[in-house]
Coordinates of C-alpha atoms in Angstrom, one line a residue:
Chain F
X20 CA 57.1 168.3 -37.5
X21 CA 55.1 170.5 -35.2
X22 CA 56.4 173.4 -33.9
X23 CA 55.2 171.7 -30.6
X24 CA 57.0 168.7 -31.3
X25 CA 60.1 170.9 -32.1
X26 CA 59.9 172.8 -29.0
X27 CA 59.5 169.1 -27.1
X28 CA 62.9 168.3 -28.9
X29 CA 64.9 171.2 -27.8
X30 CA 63.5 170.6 -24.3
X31 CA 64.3 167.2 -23.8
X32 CA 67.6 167.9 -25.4
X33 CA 68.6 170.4 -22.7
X34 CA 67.4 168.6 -20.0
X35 CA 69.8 165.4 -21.6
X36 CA 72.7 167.8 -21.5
X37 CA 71.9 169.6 -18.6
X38 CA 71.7 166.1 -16.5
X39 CA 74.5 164.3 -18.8
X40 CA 77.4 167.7 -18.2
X41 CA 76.0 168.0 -14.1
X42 CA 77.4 164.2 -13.6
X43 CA 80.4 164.3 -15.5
X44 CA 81.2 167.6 -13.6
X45 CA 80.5 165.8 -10.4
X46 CA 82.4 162.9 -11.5
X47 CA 86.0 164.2 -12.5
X48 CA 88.6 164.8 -10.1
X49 CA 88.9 168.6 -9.7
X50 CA 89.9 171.3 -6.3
X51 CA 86.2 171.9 -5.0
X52 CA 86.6 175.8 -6.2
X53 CA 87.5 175.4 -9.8
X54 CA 84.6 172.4 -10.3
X55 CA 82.2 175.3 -9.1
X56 CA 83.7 177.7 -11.3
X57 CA 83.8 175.2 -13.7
X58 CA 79.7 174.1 -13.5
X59 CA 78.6 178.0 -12.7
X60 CA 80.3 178.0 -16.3
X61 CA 78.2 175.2 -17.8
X62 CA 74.9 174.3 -16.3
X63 CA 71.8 176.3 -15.4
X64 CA 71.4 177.9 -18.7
X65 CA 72.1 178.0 -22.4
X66 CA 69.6 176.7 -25.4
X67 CA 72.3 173.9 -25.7
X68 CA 72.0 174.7 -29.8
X69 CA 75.3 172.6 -30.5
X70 CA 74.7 169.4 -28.7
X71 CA 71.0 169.8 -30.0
X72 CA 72.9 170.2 -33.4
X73 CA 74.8 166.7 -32.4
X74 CA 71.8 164.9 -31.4
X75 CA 69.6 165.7 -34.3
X76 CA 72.7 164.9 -37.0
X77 CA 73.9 161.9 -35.2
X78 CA 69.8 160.9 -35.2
X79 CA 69.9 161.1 -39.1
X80 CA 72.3 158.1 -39.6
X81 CA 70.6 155.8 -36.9
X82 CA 72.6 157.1 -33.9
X83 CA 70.3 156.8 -30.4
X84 CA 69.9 159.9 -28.5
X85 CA 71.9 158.2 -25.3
X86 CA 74.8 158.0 -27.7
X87 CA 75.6 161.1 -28.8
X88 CA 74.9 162.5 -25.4
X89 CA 78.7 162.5 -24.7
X90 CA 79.7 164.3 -28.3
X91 CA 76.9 167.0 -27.4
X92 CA 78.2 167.6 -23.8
X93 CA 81.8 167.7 -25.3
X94 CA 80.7 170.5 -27.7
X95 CA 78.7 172.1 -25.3
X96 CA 82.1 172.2 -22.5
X97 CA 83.9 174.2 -25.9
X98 CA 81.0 176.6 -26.5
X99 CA 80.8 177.6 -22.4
X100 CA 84.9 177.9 -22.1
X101 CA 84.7 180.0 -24.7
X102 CA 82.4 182.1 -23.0
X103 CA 83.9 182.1 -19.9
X104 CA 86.6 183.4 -21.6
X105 CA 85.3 186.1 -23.8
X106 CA 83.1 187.9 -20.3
X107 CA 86.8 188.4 -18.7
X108 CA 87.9 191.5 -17.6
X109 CA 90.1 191.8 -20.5
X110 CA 87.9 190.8 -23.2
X111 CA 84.3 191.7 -23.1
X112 CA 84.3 192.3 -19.8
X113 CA 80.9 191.1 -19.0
X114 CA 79.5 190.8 -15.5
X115 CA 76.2 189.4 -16.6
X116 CA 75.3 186.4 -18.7
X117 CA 72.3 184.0 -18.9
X118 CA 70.5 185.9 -16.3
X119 CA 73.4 185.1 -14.0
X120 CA 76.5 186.8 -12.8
X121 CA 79.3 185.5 -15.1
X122 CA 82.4 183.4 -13.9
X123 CA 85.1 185.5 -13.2
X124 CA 82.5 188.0 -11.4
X125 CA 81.2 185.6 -9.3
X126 CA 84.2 183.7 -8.1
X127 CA 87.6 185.9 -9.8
X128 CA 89.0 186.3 -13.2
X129 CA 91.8 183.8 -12.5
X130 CA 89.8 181.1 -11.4
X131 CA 87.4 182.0 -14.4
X132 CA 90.2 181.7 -16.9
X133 CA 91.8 178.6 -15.6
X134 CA 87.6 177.4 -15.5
X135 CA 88.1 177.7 -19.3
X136 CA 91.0 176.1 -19.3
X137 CA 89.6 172.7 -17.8
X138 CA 86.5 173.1 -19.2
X139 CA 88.4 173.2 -22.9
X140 CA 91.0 170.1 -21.9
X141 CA 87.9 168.1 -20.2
X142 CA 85.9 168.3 -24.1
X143 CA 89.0 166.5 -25.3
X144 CA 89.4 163.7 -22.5
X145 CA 85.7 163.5 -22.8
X146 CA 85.7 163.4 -26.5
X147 CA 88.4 160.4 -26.3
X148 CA 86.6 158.2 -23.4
X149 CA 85.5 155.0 -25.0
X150 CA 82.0 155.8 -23.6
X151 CA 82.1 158.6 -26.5
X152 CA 82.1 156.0 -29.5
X153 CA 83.7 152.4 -29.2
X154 CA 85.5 153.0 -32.6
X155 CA 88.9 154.8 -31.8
X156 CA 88.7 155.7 -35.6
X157 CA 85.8 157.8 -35.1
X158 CA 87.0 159.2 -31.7
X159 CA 90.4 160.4 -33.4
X160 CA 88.3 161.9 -36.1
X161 CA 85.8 163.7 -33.3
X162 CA 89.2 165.1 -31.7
X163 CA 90.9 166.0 -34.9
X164 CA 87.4 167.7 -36.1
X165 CA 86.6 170.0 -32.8
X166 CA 90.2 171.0 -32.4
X167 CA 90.0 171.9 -35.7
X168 CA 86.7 174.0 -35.3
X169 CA 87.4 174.9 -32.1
X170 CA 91.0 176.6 -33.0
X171 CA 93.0 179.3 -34.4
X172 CA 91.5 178.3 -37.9
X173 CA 88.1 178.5 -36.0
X174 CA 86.8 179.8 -32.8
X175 CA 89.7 181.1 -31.2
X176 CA 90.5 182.8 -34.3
X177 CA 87.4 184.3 -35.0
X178 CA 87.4 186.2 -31.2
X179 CA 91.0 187.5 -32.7
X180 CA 89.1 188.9 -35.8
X181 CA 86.4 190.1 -33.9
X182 CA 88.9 191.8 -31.2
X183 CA 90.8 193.7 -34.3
X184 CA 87.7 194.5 -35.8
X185 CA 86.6 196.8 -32.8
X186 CA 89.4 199.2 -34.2
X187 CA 89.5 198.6 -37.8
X188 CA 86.7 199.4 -39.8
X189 CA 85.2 195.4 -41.5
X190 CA 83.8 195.2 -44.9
X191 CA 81.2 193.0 -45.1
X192 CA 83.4 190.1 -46.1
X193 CA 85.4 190.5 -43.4
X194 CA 82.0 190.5 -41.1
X195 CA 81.1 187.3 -42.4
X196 CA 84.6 185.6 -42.0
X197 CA 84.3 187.1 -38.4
X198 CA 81.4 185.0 -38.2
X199 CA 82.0 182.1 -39.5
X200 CA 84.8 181.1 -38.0
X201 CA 83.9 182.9 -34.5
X202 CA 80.3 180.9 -34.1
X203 CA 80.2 179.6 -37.3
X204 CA 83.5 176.4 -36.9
X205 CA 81.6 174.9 -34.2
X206 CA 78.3 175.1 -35.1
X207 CA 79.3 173.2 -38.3
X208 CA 81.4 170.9 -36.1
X209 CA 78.9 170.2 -34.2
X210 CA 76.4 169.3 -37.3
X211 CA 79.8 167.1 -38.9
X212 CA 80.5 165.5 -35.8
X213 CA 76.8 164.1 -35.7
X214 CA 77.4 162.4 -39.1
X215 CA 81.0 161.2 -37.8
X216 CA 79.0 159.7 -34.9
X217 CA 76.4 158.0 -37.4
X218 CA 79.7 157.0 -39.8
X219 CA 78.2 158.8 -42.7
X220 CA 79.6 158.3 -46.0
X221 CA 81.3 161.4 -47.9
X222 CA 78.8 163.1 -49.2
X223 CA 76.7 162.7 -46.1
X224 CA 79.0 164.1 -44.0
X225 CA 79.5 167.1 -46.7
X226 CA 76.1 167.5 -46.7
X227 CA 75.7 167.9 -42.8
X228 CA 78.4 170.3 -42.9
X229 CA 77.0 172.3 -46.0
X230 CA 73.8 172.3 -43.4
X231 CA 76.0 173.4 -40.1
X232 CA 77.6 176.3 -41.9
X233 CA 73.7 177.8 -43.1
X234 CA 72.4 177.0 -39.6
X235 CA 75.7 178.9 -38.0
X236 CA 74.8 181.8 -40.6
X237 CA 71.3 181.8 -40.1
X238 CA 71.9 181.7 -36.0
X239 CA 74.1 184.4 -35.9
X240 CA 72.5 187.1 -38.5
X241 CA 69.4 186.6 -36.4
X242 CA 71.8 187.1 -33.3
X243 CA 72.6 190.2 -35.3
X244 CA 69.0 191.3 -35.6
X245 CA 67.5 190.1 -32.1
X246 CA 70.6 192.6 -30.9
X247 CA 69.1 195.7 -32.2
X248 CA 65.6 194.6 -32.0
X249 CA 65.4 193.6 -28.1
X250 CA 66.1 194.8 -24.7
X251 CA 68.5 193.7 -22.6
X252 CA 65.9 191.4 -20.1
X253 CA 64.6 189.5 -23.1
X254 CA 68.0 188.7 -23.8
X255 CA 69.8 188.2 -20.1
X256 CA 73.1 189.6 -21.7
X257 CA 73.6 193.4 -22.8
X258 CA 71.8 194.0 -25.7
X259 CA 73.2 196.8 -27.9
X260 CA 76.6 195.7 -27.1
X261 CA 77.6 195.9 -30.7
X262 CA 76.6 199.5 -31.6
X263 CA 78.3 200.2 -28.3
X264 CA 81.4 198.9 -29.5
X265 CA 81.5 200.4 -32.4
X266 CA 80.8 197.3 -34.0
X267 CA 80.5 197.0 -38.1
X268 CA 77.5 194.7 -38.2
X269 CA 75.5 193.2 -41.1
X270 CA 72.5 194.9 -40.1
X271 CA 74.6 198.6 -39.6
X272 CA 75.5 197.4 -43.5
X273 CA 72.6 196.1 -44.7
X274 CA 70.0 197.5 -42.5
X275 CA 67.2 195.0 -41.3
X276 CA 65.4 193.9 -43.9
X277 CA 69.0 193.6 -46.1
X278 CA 69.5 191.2 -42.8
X279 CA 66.7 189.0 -42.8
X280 CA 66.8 188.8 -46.5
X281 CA 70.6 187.1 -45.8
X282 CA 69.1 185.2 -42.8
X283 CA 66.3 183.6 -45.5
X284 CA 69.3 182.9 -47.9
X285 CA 70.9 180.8 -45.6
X286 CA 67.7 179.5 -44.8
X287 CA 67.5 178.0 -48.0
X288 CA 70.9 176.6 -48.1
X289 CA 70.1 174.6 -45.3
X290 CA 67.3 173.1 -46.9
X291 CA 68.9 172.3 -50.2
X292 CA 71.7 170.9 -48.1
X293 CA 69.0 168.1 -47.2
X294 CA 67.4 167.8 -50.3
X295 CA 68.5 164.3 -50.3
X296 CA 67.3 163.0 -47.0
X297 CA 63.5 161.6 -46.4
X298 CA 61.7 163.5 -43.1
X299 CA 64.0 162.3 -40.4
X300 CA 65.7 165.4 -41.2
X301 CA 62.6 166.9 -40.3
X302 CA 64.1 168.5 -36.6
X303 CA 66.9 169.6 -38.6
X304 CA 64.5 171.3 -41.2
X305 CA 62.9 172.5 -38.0
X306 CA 65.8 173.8 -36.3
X307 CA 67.3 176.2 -39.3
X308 CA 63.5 177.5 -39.4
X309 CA 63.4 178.3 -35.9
X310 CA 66.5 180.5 -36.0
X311 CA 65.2 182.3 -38.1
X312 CA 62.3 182.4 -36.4
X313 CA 64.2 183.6 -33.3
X314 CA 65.2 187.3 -35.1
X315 CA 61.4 188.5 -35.4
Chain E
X19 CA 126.0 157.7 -21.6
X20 CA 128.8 160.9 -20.8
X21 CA 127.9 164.2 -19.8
X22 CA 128.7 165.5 -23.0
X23 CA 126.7 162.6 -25.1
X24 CA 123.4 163.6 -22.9
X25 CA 124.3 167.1 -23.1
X26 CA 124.2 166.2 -27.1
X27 CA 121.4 164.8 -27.2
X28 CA 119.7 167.6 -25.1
X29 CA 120.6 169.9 -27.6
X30 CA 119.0 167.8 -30.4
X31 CA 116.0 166.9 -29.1
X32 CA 115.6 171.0 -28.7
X33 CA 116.6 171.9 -31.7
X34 CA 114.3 169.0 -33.4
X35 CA 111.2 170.1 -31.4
X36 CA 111.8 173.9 -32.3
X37 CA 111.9 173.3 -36.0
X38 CA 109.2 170.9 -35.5
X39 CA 107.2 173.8 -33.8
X40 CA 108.3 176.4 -36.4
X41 CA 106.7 174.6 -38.7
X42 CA 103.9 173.9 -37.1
X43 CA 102.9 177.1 -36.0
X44 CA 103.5 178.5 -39.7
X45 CA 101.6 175.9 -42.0
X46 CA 98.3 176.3 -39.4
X47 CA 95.6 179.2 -40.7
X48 CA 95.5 181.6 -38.1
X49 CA 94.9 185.7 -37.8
X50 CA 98.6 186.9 -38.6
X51 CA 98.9 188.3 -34.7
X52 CA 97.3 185.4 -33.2
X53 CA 99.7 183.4 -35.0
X54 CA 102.3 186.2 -34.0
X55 CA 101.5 185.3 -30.2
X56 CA 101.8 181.6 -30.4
X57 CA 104.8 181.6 -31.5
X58 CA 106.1 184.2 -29.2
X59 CA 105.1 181.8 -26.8
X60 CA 106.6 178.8 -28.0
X61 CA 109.2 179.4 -30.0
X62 CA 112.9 180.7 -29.1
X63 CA 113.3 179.2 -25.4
X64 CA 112.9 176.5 -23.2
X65 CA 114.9 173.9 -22.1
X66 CA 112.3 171.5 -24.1
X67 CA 112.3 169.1 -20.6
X68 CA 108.4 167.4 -21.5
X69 CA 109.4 166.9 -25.6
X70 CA 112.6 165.6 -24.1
X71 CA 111.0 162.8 -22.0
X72 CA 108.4 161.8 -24.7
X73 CA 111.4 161.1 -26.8
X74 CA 114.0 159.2 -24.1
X75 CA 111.1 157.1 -23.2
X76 CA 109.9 155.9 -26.6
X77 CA 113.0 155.6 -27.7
X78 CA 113.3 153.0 -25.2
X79 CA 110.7 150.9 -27.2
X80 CA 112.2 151.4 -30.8
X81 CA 110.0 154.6 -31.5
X82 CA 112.7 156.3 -33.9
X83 CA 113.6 160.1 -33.2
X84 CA 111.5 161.5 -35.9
X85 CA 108.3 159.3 -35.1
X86 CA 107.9 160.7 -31.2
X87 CA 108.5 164.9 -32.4
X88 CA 104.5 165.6 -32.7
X89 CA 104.0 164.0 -29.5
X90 CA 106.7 165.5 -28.0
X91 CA 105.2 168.8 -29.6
X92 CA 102.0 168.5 -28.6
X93 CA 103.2 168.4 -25.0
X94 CA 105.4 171.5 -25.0
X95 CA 102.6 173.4 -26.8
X96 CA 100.4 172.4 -23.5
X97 CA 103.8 173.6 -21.5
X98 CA 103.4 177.0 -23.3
X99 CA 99.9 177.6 -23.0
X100 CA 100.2 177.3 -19.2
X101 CA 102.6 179.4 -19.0
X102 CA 100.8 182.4 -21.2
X103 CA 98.1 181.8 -18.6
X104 CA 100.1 181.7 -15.5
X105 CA 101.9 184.9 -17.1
X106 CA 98.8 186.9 -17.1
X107 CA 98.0 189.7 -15.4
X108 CA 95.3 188.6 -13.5
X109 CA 97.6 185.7 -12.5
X110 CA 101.0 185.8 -11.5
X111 CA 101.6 188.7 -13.1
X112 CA 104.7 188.4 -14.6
X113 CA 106.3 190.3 -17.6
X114 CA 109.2 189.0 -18.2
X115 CA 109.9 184.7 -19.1
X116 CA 112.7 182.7 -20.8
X117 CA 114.9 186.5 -21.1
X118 CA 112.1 187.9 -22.7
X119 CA 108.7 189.8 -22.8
X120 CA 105.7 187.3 -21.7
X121 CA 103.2 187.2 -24.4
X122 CA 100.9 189.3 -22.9
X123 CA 103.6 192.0 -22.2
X124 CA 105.0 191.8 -25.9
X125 CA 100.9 192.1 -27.5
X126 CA 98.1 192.4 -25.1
X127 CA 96.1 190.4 -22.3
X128 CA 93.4 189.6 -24.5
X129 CA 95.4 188.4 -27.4
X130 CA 97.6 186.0 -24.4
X131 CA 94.8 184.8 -23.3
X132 CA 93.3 183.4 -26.6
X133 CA 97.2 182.6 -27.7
X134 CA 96.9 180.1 -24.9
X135 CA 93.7 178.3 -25.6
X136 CA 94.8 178.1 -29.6
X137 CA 97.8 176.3 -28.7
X138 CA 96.4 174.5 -26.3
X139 CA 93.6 173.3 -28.8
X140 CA 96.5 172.7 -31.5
X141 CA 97.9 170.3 -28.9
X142 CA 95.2 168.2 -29.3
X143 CA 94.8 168.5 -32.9
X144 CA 98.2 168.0 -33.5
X145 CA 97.7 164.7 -31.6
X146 CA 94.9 163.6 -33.1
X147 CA 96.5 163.8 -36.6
X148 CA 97.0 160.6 -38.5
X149 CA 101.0 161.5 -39.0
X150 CA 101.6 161.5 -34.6
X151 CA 100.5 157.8 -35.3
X152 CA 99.2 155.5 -37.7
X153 CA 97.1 153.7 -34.7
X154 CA 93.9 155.4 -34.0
X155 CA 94.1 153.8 -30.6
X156 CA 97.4 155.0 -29.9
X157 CA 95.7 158.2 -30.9
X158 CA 92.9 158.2 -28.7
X159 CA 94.9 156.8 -26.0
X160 CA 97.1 159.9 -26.2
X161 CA 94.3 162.4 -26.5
X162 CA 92.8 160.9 -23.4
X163 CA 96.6 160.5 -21.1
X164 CA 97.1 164.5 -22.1
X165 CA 93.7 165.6 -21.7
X166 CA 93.8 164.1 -18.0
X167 CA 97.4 165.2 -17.0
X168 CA 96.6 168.7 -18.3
X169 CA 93.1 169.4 -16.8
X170 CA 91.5 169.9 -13.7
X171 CA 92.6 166.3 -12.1
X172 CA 96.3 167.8 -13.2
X173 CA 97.8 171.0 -13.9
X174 CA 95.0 172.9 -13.8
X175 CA 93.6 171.7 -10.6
X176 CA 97.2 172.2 -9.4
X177 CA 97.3 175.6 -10.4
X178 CA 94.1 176.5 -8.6
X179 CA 95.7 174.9 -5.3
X180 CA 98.3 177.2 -5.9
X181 CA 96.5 180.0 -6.1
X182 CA 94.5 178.7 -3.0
X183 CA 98.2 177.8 -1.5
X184 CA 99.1 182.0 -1.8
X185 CA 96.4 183.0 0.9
X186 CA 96.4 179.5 3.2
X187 CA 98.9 177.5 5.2
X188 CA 100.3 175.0 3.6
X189 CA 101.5 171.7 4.8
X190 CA 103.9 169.0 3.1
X191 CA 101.0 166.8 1.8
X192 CA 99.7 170.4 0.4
X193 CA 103.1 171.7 -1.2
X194 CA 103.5 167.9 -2.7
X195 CA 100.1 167.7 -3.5
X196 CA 100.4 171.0 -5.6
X197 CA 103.4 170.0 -7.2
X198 CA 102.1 166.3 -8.3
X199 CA 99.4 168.8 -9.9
X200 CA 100.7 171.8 -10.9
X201 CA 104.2 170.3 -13.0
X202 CA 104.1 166.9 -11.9
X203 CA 101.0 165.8 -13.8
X204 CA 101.8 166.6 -17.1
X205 CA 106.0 165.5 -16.6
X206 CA 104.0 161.9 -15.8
X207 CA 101.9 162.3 -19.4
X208 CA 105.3 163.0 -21.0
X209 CA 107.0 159.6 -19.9
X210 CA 103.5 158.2 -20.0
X211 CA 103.0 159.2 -23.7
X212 CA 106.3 157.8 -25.0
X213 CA 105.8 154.6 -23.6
X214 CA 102.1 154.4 -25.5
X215 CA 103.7 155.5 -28.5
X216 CA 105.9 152.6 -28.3
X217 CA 103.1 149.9 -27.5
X218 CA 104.3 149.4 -24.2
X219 CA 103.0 146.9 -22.7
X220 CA 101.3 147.4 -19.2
X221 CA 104.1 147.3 -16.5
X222 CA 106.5 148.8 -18.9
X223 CA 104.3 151.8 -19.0
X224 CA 103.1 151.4 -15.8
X225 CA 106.9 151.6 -15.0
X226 CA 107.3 154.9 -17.2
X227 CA 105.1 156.2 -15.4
X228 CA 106.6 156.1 -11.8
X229 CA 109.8 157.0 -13.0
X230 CA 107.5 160.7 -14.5
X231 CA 106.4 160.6 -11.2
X232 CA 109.6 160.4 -9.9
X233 CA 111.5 163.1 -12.5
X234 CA 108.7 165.3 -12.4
X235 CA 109.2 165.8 -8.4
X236 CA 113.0 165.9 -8.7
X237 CA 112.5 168.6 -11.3
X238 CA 110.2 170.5 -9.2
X239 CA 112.4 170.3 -6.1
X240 CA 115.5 171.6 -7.8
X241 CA 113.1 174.2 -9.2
X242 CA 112.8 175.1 -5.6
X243 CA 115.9 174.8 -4.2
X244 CA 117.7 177.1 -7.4
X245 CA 114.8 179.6 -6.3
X246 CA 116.3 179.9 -3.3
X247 CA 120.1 180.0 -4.6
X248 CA 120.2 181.4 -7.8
X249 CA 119.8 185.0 -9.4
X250 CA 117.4 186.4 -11.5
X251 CA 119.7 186.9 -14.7
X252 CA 121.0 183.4 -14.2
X253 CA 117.5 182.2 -14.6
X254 CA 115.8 184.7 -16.9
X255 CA 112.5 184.8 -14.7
X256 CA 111.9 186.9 -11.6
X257 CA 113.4 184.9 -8.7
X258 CA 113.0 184.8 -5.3
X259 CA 109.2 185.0 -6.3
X260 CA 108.2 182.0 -4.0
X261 CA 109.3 184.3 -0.9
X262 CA 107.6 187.3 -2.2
X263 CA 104.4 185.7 -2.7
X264 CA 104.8 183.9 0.7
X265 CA 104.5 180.6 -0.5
X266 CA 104.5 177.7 1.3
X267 CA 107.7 175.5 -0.2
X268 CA 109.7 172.6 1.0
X269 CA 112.7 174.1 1.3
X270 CA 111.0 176.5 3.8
X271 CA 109.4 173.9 5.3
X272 CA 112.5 171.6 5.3
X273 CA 115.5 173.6 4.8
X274 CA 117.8 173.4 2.2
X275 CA 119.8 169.9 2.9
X276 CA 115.9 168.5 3.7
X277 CA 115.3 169.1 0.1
X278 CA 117.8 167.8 -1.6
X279 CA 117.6 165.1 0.8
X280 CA 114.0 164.6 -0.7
X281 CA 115.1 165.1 -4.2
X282 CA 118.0 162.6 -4.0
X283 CA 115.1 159.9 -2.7
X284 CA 113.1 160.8 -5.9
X285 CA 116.2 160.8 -8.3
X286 CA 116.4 156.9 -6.6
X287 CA 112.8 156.3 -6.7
X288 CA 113.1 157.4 -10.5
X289 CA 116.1 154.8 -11.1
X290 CA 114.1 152.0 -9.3
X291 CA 111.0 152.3 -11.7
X292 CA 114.0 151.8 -14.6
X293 CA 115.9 149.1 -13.2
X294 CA 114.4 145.9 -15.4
X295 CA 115.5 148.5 -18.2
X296 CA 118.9 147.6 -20.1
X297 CA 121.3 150.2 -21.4
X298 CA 118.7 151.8 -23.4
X299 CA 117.1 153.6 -20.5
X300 CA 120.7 155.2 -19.5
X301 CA 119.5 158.5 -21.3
X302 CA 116.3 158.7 -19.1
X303 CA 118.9 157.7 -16.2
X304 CA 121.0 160.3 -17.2
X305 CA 118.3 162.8 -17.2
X306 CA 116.8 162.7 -13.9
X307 CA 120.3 162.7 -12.7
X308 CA 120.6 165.8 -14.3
X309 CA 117.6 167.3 -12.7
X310 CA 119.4 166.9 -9.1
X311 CA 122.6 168.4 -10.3
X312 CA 120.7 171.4 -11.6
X313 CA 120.1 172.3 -7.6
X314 CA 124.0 172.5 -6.8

């Protein structure tokens, strides 16, 4: 696949999501304040890297990209409230995100974290809606999978990690847990719940979630990298945020090239995770390359 | 059924869904003082009302005690999680809840806010599991009746109306509206949710339903009206709060005898949605009942 093919992919994926998430938040009932909050939160930026992650696992097993449209937008609602979230006041306190002024800044903090909050619960009704898969075996499992991911075994307990580790000093074992269950749950969810979608067998499905925990590595060392490495335009966040905070990193461990050397590793864990599939897992191939790419 | 049996049975149904809970939060994985939060929030109080009504109403289709507790869990965990949030500082502000600190009070903003969305995302997971029921329908089904009762068509949206409600004149249709939202919604889903768990069949539920309706707006008027009457060490929050914040409520609007003249309506409206019921709905009888006398 051609990096130019790639890049098509990404696109069209964005746009998908971009179009699918502006009509469901257009569709559901909501007060007309908190569906703003609510799409300032989700649409006009973001690479869309999980529901790209959905579409191009889901693809795999024979799954057309219109049908796991709803699974990536679900995934993409979890990612955003958990951003909303983590900018507040009393987390991160970020005024700036994508370019743009975050939630709570431009509307208030509690209509940002009550945004969250129906941006979270509306993953889940939209993760259940028939529309998602007709099989309400698979849709249980979807549930049951990104709750799981997206949890206190996961996500939300990976911010906790993160939080304490501002004031404790991390090892590097404790960076990495930090990071894989912070970024890392859903990123692998969103790779599994592409083989759910596709009803892969077992090992399939192991397979695709060997693959989403590399990619999650892979994304977030060269997150780690790009951080030190760019300027805060490039990036529309603020970049040196980490050293800032005191933050143990893997490169502050490791240094850069102890980094990227990690960042390869996973790299090649990806790979061999789809040592067993023919070249429609080329865009995944593709994808694990490119965030690597991403950190030089 | 006797004042003492339903006063039983109250009891029970507590004490069944704080086990149930204590368990729960103990067998997830979770950072220690995430875990620590969650549990401050859900454990050791309550009056257990949404848990209650899951129970009473599939009862009434033959779903045994033991077979409606996740469910019934599930729905006070989204209970809990709202409150957390409401608690906040950013939202109402309020450190003290149930005769003790609010989570945020007893560890830190940050930590409340992401004890909220963990439990909130354990609601769902806990539904989605195989062991709420065998019936991945039923499953899907109840993923889909929570997610909408607790999001922005429900309580969220009805918490933003609130907030909206603090700094603009309300009218009736507003207070109602806000109350259908803000408790009503997800009082509905607990009726609602028994009834699927028992198979109901469509104007059973649909019957379960208007008489959620129906509790959930008696609840919320005696709510109001013991606002008015009560002290604060009787009810263990900071009373007299709805004055303070110059909120818009019926019994302002209405006076005190206009309320209860409203809430006796619902308490009939409620007994009218049961009345092809035999003996078996006497508990749910019994309850709403109970929610008037809680006013005097």
């Amino acid at each position: 696949m051609s990096e130019h093919e790639f890049e098509t992919e990404l696109s069209a994926c964005a746009a998908d999501i971009e179009a699918f998430l502006s009509k469901r938040l257009d569709t559901i009932a909501a007060p007309p304040r908190l569906l703003a909050a609510m799409r300032h939160g989700a649409l006009g930026g973001g690479k869309r890297l999980r529901p790209l992650l959905v579409r191009l696992s889901a693809a795999l097993f024979g799954v057309p990209v219109q049908d796991s449209l709803s699974a990536g937008a679900a995934l993409e609602m979890v990612h955003c409230y958990s951003l909303i979230h983590d900018d507040l006041p009393e987390m991160d306190n970020d005024e700036l995100r994508r370019g743009k002024p975050t939630v709570w800044k431009a509307f208030d903090p509690a209509l940002a974290i009550l945004a969250g909050d129906a941006l979270l619960t509306e993953a889940f009704a939209l993760i259940a809606d028939p529309h998602t898969h007709q099989d309400p075996a698979i849709r249980s499992d979807l549930v049951a999978t990104l709750a799981l991911a997206a949890g206190s075994a996961g996500m939300v307990g990976g911010q906790v990690l993160d939080i304490e580790g501002e004031t404790t000093p991390l090892d590097e074992d404790g960076i990495f847990q930090i990071h894989a269950k912070k970024t890392g749950a859903l990123i692998r969810a969103s790779a599994e719940i592409g083989a759910i979608l596709g009803k892969a067998g077992h090992e399939e499905r192991a397979a695709l979630v060997l693959y989403g925990i590399s990619a999650g590595l892979a994304f977030q060392l060269a997150d780690d990298i790009l951080d030190v490495t760019a300027t805060s335009d490039a990036l529309g966040k603020t970049a040196g945020k980490d050293v800032a905070q005191n933050k143990s990193t893997i490169v502050g461990l490791r240094g850069l090239d102890g980094a990227r050397e990690i960042l390869d590793h996973a790299v090649d864990q990806g790979l061999g995770a789809l040592k067993d599939f023919d070249e429609r897992a080329d865009p995944l191939r593709a994808l694990i390359r490119h965030f690597a790419k991403r950190s030089y």
